[in-house]
XYZ file of C-alpha atoms in Angstrom:
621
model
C 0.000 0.000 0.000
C 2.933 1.922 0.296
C 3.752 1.760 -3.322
C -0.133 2.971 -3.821
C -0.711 5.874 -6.573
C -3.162 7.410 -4.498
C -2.277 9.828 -1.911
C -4.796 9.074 0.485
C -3.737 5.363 0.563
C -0.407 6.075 0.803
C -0.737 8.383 3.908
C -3.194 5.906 6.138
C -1.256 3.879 5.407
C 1.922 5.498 6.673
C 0.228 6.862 9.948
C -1.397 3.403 10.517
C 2.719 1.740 10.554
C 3.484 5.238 12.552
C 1.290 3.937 15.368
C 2.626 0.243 14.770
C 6.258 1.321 15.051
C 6.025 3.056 18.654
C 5.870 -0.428 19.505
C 9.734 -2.312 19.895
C 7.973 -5.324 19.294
C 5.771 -4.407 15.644
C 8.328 -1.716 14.514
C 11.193 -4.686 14.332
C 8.596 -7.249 12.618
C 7.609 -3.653 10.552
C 11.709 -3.555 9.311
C 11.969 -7.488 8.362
C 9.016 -7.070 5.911
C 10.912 -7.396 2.425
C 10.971 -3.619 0.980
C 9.522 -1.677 3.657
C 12.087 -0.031 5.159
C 13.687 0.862 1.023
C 9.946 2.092 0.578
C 10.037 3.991 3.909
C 13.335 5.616 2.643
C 12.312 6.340 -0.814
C 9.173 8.377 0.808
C 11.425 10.088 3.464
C 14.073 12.001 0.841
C 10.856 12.702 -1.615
C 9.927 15.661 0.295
C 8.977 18.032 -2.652
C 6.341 15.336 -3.558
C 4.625 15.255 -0.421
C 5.739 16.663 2.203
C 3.401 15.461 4.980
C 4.229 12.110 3.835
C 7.929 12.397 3.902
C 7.413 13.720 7.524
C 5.403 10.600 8.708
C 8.194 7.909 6.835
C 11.317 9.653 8.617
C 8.988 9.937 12.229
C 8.902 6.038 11.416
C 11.946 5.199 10.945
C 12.921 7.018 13.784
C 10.939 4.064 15.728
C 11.656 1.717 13.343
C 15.901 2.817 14.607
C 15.381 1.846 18.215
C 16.191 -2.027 16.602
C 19.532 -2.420 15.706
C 18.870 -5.004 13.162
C 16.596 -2.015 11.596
C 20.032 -0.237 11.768
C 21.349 -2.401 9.828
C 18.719 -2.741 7.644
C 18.588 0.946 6.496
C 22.629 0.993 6.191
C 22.540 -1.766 3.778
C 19.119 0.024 1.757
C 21.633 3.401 1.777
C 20.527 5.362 5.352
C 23.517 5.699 7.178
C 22.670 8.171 10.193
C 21.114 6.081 12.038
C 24.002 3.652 12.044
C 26.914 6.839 12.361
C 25.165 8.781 15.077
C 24.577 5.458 17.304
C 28.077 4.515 16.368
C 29.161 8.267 17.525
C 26.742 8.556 20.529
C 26.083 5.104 21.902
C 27.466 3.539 24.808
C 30.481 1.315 24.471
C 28.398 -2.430 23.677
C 25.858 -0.082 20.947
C 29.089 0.983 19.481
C 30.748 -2.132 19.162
C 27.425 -3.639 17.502
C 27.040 -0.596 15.144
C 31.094 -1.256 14.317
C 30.163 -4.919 13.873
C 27.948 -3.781 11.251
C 29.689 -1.563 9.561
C 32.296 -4.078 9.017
C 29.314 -6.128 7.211
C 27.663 -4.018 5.221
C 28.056 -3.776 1.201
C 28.233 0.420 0.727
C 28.629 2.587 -2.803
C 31.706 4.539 -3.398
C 30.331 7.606 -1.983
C 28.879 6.455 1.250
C 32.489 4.729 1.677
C 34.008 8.966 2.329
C 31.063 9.586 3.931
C 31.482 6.905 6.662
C 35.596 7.110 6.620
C 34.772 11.293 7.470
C 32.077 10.714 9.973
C 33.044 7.152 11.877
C 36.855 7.265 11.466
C 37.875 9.013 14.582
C 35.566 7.196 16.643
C 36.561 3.884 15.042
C 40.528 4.903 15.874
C 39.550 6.145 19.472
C 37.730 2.320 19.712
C 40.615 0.648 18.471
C 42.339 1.458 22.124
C 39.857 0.470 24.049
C 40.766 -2.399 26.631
C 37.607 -4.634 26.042
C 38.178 -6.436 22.786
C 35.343 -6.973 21.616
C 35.111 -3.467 21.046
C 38.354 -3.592 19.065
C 37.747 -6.466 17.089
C 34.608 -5.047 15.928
C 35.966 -1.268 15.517
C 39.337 -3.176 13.180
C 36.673 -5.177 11.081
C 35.210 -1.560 10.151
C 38.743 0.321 9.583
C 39.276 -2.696 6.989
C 36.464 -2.171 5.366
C 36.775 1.586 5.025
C 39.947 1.312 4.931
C 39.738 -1.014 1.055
C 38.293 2.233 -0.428
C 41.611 3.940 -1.918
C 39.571 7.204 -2.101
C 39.850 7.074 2.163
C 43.382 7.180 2.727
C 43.821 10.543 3.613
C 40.796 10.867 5.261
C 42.267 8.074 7.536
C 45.573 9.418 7.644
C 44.523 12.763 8.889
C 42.762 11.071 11.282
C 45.931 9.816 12.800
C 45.353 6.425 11.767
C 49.108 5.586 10.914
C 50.474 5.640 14.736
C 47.911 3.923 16.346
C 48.172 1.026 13.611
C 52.296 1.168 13.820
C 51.715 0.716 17.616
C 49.717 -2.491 17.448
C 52.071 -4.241 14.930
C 55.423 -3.021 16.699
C 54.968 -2.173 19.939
C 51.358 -3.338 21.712
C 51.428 -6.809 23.461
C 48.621 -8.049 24.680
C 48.674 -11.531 26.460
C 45.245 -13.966 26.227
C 43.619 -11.455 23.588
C 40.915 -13.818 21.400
C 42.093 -11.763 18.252
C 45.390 -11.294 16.110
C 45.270 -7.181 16.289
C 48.694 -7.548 14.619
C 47.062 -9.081 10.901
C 43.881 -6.387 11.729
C 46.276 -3.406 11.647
C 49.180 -4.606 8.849
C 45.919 -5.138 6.679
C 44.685 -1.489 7.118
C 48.441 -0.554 6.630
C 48.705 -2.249 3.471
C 45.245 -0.805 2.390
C 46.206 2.496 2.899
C 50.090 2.314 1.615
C 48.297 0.929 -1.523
C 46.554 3.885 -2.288
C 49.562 5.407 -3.143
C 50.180 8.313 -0.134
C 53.453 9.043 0.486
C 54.668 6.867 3.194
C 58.295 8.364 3.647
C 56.818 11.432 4.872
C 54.234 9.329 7.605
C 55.712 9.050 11.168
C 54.312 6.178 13.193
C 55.669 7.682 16.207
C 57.252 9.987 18.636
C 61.128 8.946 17.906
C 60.495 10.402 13.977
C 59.989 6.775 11.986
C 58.542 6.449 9.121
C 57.262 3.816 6.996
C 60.286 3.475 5.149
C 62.643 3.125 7.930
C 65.002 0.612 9.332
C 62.745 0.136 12.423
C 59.309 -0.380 10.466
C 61.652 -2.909 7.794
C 63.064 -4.412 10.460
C 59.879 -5.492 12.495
C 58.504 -6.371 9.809
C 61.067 -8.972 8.837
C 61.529 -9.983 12.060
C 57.640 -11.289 12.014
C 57.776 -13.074 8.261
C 61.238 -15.423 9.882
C 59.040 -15.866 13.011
C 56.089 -18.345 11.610
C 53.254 -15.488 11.690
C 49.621 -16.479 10.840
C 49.440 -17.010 7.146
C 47.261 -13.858 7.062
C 49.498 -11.405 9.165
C 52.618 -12.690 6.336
C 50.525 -11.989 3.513
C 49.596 -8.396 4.695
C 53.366 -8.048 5.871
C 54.398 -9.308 2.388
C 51.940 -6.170 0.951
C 53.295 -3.819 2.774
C 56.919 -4.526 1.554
C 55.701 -4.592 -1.477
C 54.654 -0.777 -1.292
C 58.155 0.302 -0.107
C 59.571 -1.153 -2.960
C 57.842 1.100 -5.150
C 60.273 3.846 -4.038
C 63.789 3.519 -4.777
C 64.687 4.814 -1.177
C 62.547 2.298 0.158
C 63.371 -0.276 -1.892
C 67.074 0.222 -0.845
C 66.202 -0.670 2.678
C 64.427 -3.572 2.232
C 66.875 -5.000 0.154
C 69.713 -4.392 3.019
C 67.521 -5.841 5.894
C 66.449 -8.971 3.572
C 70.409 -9.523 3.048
C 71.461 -9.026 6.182
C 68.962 -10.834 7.983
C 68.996 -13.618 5.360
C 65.143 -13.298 5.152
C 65.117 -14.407 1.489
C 65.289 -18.037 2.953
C 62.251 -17.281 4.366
C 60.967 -15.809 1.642
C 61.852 -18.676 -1.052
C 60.207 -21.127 1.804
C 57.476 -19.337 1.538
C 56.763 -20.542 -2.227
C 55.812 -23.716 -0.793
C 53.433 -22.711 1.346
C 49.732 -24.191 0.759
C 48.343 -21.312 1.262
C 48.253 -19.832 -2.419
C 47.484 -16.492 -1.395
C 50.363 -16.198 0.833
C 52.631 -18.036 -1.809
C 52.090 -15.613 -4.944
C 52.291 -12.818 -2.375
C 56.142 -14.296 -1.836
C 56.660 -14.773 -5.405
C 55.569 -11.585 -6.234
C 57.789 -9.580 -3.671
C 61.002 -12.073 -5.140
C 59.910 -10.601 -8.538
C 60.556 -7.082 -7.381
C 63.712 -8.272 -5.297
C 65.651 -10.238 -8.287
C 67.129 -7.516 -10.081
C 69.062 -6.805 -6.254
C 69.174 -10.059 -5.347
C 68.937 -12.254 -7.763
C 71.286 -14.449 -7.502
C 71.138 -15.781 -3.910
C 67.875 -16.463 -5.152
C 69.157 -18.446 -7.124
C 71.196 -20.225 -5.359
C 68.194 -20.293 -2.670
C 65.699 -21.721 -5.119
C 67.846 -24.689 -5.612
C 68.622 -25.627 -2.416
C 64.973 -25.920 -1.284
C 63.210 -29.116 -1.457
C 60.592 -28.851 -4.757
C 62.060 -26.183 -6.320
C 62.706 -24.404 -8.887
C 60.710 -27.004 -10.581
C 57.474 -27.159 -9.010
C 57.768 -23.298 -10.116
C 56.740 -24.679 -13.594
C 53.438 -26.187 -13.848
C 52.117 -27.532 -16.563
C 47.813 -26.398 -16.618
C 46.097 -29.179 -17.640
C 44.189 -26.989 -20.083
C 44.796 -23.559 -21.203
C 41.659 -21.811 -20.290
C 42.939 -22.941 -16.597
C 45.882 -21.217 -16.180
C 46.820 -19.875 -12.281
C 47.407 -15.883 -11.198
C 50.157 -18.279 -9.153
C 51.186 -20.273 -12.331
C 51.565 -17.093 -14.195
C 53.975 -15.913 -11.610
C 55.876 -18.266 -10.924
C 56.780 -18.446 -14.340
C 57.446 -14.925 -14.460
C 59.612 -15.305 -11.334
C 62.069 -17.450 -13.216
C 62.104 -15.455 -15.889
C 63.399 -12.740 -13.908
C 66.234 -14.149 -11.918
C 69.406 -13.052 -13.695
C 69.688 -15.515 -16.829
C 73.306 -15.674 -16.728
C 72.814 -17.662 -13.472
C 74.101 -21.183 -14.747
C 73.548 -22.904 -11.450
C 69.751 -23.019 -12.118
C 69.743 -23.121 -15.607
C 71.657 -26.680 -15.320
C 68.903 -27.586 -12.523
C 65.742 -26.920 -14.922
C 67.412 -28.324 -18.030
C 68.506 -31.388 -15.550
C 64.555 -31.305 -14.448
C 63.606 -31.948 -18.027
C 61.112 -28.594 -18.250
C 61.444 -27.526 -21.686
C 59.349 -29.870 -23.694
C 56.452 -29.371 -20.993
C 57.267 -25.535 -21.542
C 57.483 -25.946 -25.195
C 54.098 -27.945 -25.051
C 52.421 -25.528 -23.345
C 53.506 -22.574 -25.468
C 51.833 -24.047 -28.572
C 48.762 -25.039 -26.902
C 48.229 -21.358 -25.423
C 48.665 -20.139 -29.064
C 46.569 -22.332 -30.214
C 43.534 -21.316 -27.924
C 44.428 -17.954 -27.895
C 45.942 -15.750 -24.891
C 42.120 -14.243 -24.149
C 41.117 -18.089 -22.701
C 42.259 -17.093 -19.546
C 43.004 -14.375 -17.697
C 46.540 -15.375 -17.100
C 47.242 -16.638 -20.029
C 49.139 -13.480 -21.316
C 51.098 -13.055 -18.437
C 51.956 -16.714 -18.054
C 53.144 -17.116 -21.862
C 55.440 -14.201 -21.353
C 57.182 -16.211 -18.310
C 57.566 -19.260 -20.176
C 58.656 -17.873 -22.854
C 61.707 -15.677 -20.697
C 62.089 -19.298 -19.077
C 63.578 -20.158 -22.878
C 65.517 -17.127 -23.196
C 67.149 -17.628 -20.172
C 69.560 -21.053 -21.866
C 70.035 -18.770 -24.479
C 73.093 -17.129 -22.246
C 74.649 -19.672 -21.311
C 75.220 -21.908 -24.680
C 78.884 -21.846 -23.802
C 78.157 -24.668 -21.200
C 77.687 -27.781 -23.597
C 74.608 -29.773 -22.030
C 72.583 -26.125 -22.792
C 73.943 -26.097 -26.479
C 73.131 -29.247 -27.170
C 69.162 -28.440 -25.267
C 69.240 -25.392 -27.693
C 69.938 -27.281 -30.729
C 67.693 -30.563 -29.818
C 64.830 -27.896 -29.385
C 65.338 -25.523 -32.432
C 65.376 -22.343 -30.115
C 66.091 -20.452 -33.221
C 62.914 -21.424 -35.437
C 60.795 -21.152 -32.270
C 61.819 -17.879 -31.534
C 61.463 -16.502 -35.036
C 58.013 -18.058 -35.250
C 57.230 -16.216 -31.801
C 57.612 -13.095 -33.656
C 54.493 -13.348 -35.524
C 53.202 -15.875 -34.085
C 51.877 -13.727 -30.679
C 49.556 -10.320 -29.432
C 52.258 -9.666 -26.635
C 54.638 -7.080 -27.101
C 56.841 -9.104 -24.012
C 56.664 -12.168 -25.661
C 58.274 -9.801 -29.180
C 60.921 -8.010 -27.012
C 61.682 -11.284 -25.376
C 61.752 -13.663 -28.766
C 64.208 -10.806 -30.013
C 66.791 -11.030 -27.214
C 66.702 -14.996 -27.332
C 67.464 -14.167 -31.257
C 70.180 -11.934 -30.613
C 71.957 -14.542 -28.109
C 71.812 -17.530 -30.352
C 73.189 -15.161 -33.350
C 75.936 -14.174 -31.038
C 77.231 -17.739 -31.393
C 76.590 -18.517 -34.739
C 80.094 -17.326 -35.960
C 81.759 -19.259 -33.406
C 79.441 -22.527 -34.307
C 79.541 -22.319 -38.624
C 82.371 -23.762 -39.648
C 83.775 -24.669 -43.151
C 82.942 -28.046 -44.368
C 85.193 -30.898 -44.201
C 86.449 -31.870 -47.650
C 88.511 -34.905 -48.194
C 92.131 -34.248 -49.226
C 91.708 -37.251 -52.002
C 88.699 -35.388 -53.737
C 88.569 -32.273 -56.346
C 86.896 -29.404 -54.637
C 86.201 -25.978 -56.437
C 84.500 -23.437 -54.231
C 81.604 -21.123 -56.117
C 80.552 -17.907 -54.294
C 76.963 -17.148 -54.794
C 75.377 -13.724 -54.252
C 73.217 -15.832 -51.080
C 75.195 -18.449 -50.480
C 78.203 -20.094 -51.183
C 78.702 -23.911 -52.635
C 81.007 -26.336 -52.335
C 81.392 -28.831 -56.157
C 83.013 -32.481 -55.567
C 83.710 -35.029 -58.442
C 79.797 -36.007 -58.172
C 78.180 -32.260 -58.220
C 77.171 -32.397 -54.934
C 76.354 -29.221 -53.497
C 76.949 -27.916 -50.203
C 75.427 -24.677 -49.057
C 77.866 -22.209 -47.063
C 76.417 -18.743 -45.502
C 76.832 -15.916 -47.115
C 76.960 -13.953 -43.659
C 79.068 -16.656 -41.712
C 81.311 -18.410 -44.037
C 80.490 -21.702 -43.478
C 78.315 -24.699 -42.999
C 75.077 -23.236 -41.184
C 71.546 -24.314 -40.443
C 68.651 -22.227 -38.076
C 69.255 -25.107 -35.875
C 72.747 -26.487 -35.610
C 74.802 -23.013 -35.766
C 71.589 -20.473 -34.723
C 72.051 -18.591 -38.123
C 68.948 -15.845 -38.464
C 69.530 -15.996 -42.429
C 68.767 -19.621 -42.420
C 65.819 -19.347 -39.897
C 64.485 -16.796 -42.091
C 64.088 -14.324 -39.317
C 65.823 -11.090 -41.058
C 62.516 -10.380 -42.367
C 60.665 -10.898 -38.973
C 63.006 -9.042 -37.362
C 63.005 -6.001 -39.800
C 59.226 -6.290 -39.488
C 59.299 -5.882 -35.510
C 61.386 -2.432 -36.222
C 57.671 -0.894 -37.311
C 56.403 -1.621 -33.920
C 55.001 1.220 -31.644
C 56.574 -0.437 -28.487
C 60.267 0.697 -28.454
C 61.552 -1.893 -26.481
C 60.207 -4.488 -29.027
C 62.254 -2.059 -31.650
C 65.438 -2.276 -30.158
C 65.425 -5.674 -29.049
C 65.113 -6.775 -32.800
C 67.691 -3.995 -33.869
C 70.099 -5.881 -30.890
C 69.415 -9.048 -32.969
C 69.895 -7.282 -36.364
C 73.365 -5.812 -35.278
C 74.908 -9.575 -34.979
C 74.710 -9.481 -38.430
C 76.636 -6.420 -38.857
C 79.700 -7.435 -36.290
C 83.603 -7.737 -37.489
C 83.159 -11.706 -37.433
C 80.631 -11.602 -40.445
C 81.364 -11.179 -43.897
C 80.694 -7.872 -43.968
C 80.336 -7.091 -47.620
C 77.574 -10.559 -47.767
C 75.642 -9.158 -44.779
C 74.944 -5.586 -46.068
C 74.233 -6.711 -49.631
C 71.654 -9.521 -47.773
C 69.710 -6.870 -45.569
C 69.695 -4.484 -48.324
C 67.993 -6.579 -50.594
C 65.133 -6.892 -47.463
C 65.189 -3.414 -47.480
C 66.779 -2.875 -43.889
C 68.001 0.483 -44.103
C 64.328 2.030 -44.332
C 63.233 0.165 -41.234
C 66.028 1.017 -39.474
C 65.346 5.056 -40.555
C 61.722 4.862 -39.733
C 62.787 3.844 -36.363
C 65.324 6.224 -35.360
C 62.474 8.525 -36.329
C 59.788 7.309 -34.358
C 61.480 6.630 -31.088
C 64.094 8.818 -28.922
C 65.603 6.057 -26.875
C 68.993 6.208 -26.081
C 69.810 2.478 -26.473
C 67.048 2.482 -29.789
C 69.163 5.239 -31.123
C 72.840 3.848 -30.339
C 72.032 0.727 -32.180
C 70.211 2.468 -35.215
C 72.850 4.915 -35.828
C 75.480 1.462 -35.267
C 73.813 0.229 -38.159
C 72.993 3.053 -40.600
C 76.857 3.824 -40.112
C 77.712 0.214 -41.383
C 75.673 0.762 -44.533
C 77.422 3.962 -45.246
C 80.805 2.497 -44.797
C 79.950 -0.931 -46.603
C 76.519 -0.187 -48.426
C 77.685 1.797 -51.652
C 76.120 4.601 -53.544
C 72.689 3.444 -53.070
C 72.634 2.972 -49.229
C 74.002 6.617 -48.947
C 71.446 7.521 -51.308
C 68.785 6.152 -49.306
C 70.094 7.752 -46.574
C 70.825 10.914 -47.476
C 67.727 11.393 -49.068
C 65.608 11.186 -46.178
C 64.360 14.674 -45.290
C 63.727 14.367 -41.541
C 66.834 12.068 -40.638
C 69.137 14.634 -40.480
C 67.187 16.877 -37.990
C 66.787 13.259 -35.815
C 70.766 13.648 -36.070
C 70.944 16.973 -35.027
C 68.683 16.603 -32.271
C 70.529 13.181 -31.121
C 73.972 15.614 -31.354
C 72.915 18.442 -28.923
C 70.364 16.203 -26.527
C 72.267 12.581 -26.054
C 74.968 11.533 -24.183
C 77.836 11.595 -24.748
C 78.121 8.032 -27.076
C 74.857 8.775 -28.825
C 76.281 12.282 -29.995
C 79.800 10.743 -31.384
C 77.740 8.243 -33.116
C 75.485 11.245 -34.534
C 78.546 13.087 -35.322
C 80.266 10.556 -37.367
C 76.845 9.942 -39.714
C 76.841 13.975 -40.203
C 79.980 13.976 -41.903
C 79.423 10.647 -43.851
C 76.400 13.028 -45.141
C 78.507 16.139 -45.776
C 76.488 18.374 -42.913
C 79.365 18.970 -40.440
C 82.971 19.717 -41.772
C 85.720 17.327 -41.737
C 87.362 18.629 -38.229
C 86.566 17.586 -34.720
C 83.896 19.131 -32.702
C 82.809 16.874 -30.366
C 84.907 18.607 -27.732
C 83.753 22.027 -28.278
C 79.794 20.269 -27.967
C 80.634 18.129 -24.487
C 82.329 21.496 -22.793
């Protein structure tokens, strides 16, 4: 009858439930009818449509707030005050049930910084109370409000930061039914999430901050004590936000290695608790680039790893967050560490690896939500043997595997820009050794042997006209998957291709790759006249024009300075008749360091645009 189109109706109706709701007894039976206290709420705020009607709904719920499970019932249908002014106002056991509630209830965005404004200081002042009860129920709502980003500062201001440094550091409590420790390190990490400044926050009166030794310290001390599973994880978070700052980072990085806590933290990775175990392997992420090697060594001295890191999903729309990160994890850890790259070519990984790559492409990387991510690891995984092919069990893993052709078909063959940039480097490793592995072909001293030089390739004639194919780049016997050779593999193109990509890491990652054809060891002459013909020099322009990378612009001028030396007429042609490369070289000469302008330099005089004496010196004054 509430929901009546006449007026009449609607208003006996609401001062027939006014009378009802004077009584405890009918207004709480009045509240648990489904809709009536949305439809008493609805009236209430539509005062310009009837005023006397909105007058009786509000005198009702008025009543109808004398239950708290009415309370709660009009929080969760969007009417707050009655929950913040009990909360505020009531004695200590209506506060704690109001904070109980609060801690429970589903709210928009915008009541969220309504509540964290009105119930925040009164929800820190609860916090130290002795009874705890009332603090269990008062940390349960500081979570809560807390998970809203938006609230931070609200909380900060409201002095949030000490009081929650003092229970994880300082307060000890003996016989307390609740962990106030994993309460307050989870509002920590909710608010150092949000991105405030925590260098600047002291958590108390000696001047600490978040980002000191102290804070660090403590916080390490309680991951290599056996915490709760939930106290490590929120510990774990918190770490994780100091690492965002360099400063920070620094710190945490000292304490780990001083206190050996990575031991913990690689223990950790076997922890049931998957939560808590991609929380590790995420913070070891951010840590291997410091410490990546005693990871290293860490991961393969504890029982199960590195090679439970790798698991195989048994289909690819099932792929792990912790899957995908593990994966990434050892893709991360310096690849030159040869310790573990003997352990997971020794655990037999890369066919399962291998295996799994196809079948993501296959299905596509949108199957899962991981799927990307996870692809990118594995793939890293395979890049990482490709730095240490000096060590003869990896060569021969490299070779039995075809690293080179599945590299080159990785190229084209994915949506990822990291799985690009990656395939690239793995490219430019295995090229590396290609000179070192082609060799000349062994020709018995009894035989006739006439050697033909081919504008591609080179042949070798015996007594029976058989033919044996020599590369033009390497001078000798190759293959894509015996000697790594990107001629043979077909990958020049694909690389050239990449150097039209909008990501510049992707760029110079395949101009890294293209430069190993371009080194002293190659045939020179062969190697020009080959990219030529694939029209390399115009990739390489359109790159140098695109992107103002240092790196991206060390390597293309590297290379456009080889064609002028080796290319002929028509490479300086090409060159010098593009209008807008010499104002990228002029640019690069008065804005890069100090290799980048040398490099500029020398092209401006191959083009006739600076004179023939040295000037460097009178530019790096």
């Amino acid at each position: 009858m509430l929901s009546s189109s006449i007026q009449a109706v609607r208003r006996a109706t609401l001062a027939f439930l006014l009378e009802l709701s004077r009584s405890q007894v009918l207004g709480e039976k009045i509240g648990s009818a489904p809709g009536a206290i949305l439809m008493l709420i609805r009236i209430r705020y539509n005062h310009n449509t009837d005023p006397s009607a909105s007058e009786k709904a509000h005198e009702i719920l008025k009543n109808l707030g004398k239950c708290p499970d009415n309370i709660k019932r009009m929080a969760e249908s969007g009417f707050l005050e009655p929950l913040l002014n009990h909360l505020i106002e009531g004695s200590e056991e209506t506060q704690m049930e109001m904070a109980s509630y609060l801690g429970e209830v589903v709210l928009e965005h915008d009541s969220k910084t309504y509540v964290a404004e009105r119930a925040s200081p009164c929800l820190i002042q609860m916090v130290q109370s002795g009874n705890s009860l009332v603090r269990r129920a008062a940390f349960q709502a500081l979570a809560e409000i807390s998970s809203y980003h938006p609230n931070a500062r609200i909380l900060v201001e409201a002095g949030i930061f000490h009081i929650m440094a003092d229970e994880m550091f300082t307060r000890t409590i003996y016989n307390e039914p609740m962990n106030s420790k994993k309460e307050a390190a989870a509002i920590l990490a909710n608010i150092l999430e949000s991105g405030v400044d925590h260098g600047s926050l002291q958590i108390n009166t000696h001047g600490h901050t978040m980002s000191s030794d102290y804070v660090v310290y403590g916080i390490i001390y309680m991951l290599k004590n056996s915490s709760p599973d939930e106290l490590n994880i929120n510990l774990i978070r918190i770490l994780m936000c100091l690492s965002e700052s360099p400063k920070s980072m620094t710190t945490v990085v000292s304490v780990i290695k001083e206190t050996e806590a990575s031991y913990t933290l690689v223990e950790l990775l076997n922890n049931p608790h998957e939560e808590l175990s991609v929380a590790a392997i995420k913070l070891l992420i951010k840590l291997s680039p410091y410490i990546g090697h005693t990871l290293a060594e860490r991961l393969c001295r504890t029982r199960g790893l590195p090679e439970n890191l790798i698991e195989i999903p048994t289909q690819p729309n099932h792929i792990t967050e912790k899957q995908a990160v593990s994966a990434k994890l050892l893709a991360k850890i310096p690849h030159q560490n040869l310790t573990l790259n003997l352990v997971l070519l020794n655990k037999n990984v890369v066919p399962g690896i291998l295996q799994t790559i196809n079948s993501i492409q296959r299905s596509g990387t949108r199957s899962s939500r991981y799927a990307n991510a996870y692809l990118e690891g594995l793939v890293g995984i395979l890049v990482r043997f490709t730095t240490t092919l000096y060590e003869t069990q990896i060569l021969f893993l490299a070779r039995t595997h075809n690293f080179t052709q599945v590299f080159t078909e990785l190229l084209v063959k994915t949506s990822s820009d990291e799985v690009q940039r990656l395939s690239a480097i793995g490219l430019e490793n295995l090229s590396s050794e290609s000179t070192h592995l082609s060799k000349p072909p062994e020709i018995k001293k009894t035989k006739f042997v006439k050697l033909l030089y081919l504008p591609k390739s080179l042949s070798v004639g015996s007594s029976k006209s058989k033919n044996i194919l020599l590369c033009p780049v390497h001078r000798g016997v190759c293959s894509s998957q015996s000697t790594f050779c990107l001629v043979h593999a077909k990958a020049v193109e694909r690389l050239l291709a990449c150097l039209d990509h909008e990501n510049a890491g992707v760029v110079e990652a395949a101009l890294a790759a293209i430069c190993t054809l371009l080194d002293d060891k190659v045939d020179m002459d062969n190697s020009v006249s080959l990219l030529s013909e694939a029209h390399a020099i115009k990739h390489v322009l359109n790159a140098v024009k695109e992107h103002k990378q240092e790196g991206l612009w060390q390597k293309s001028f590297w290379v456009i300075e080889k064609f002028l030396l080796k290319g002929g007429d028509k490479s300086a042609s090409d060159i010098s008749q593009d209008r807008l490369f010499p104002a990228t070289l002029i640019s690069a000469f008065h804005h890069g360091d100090g290799n980048t302008r040398q490099m500029a330099e020398k092209i401006l005089r191959h083009l006739n645009k600076m004179p023939n004496v040295s000037t460097t010196n009178y530019y790096t004054l």
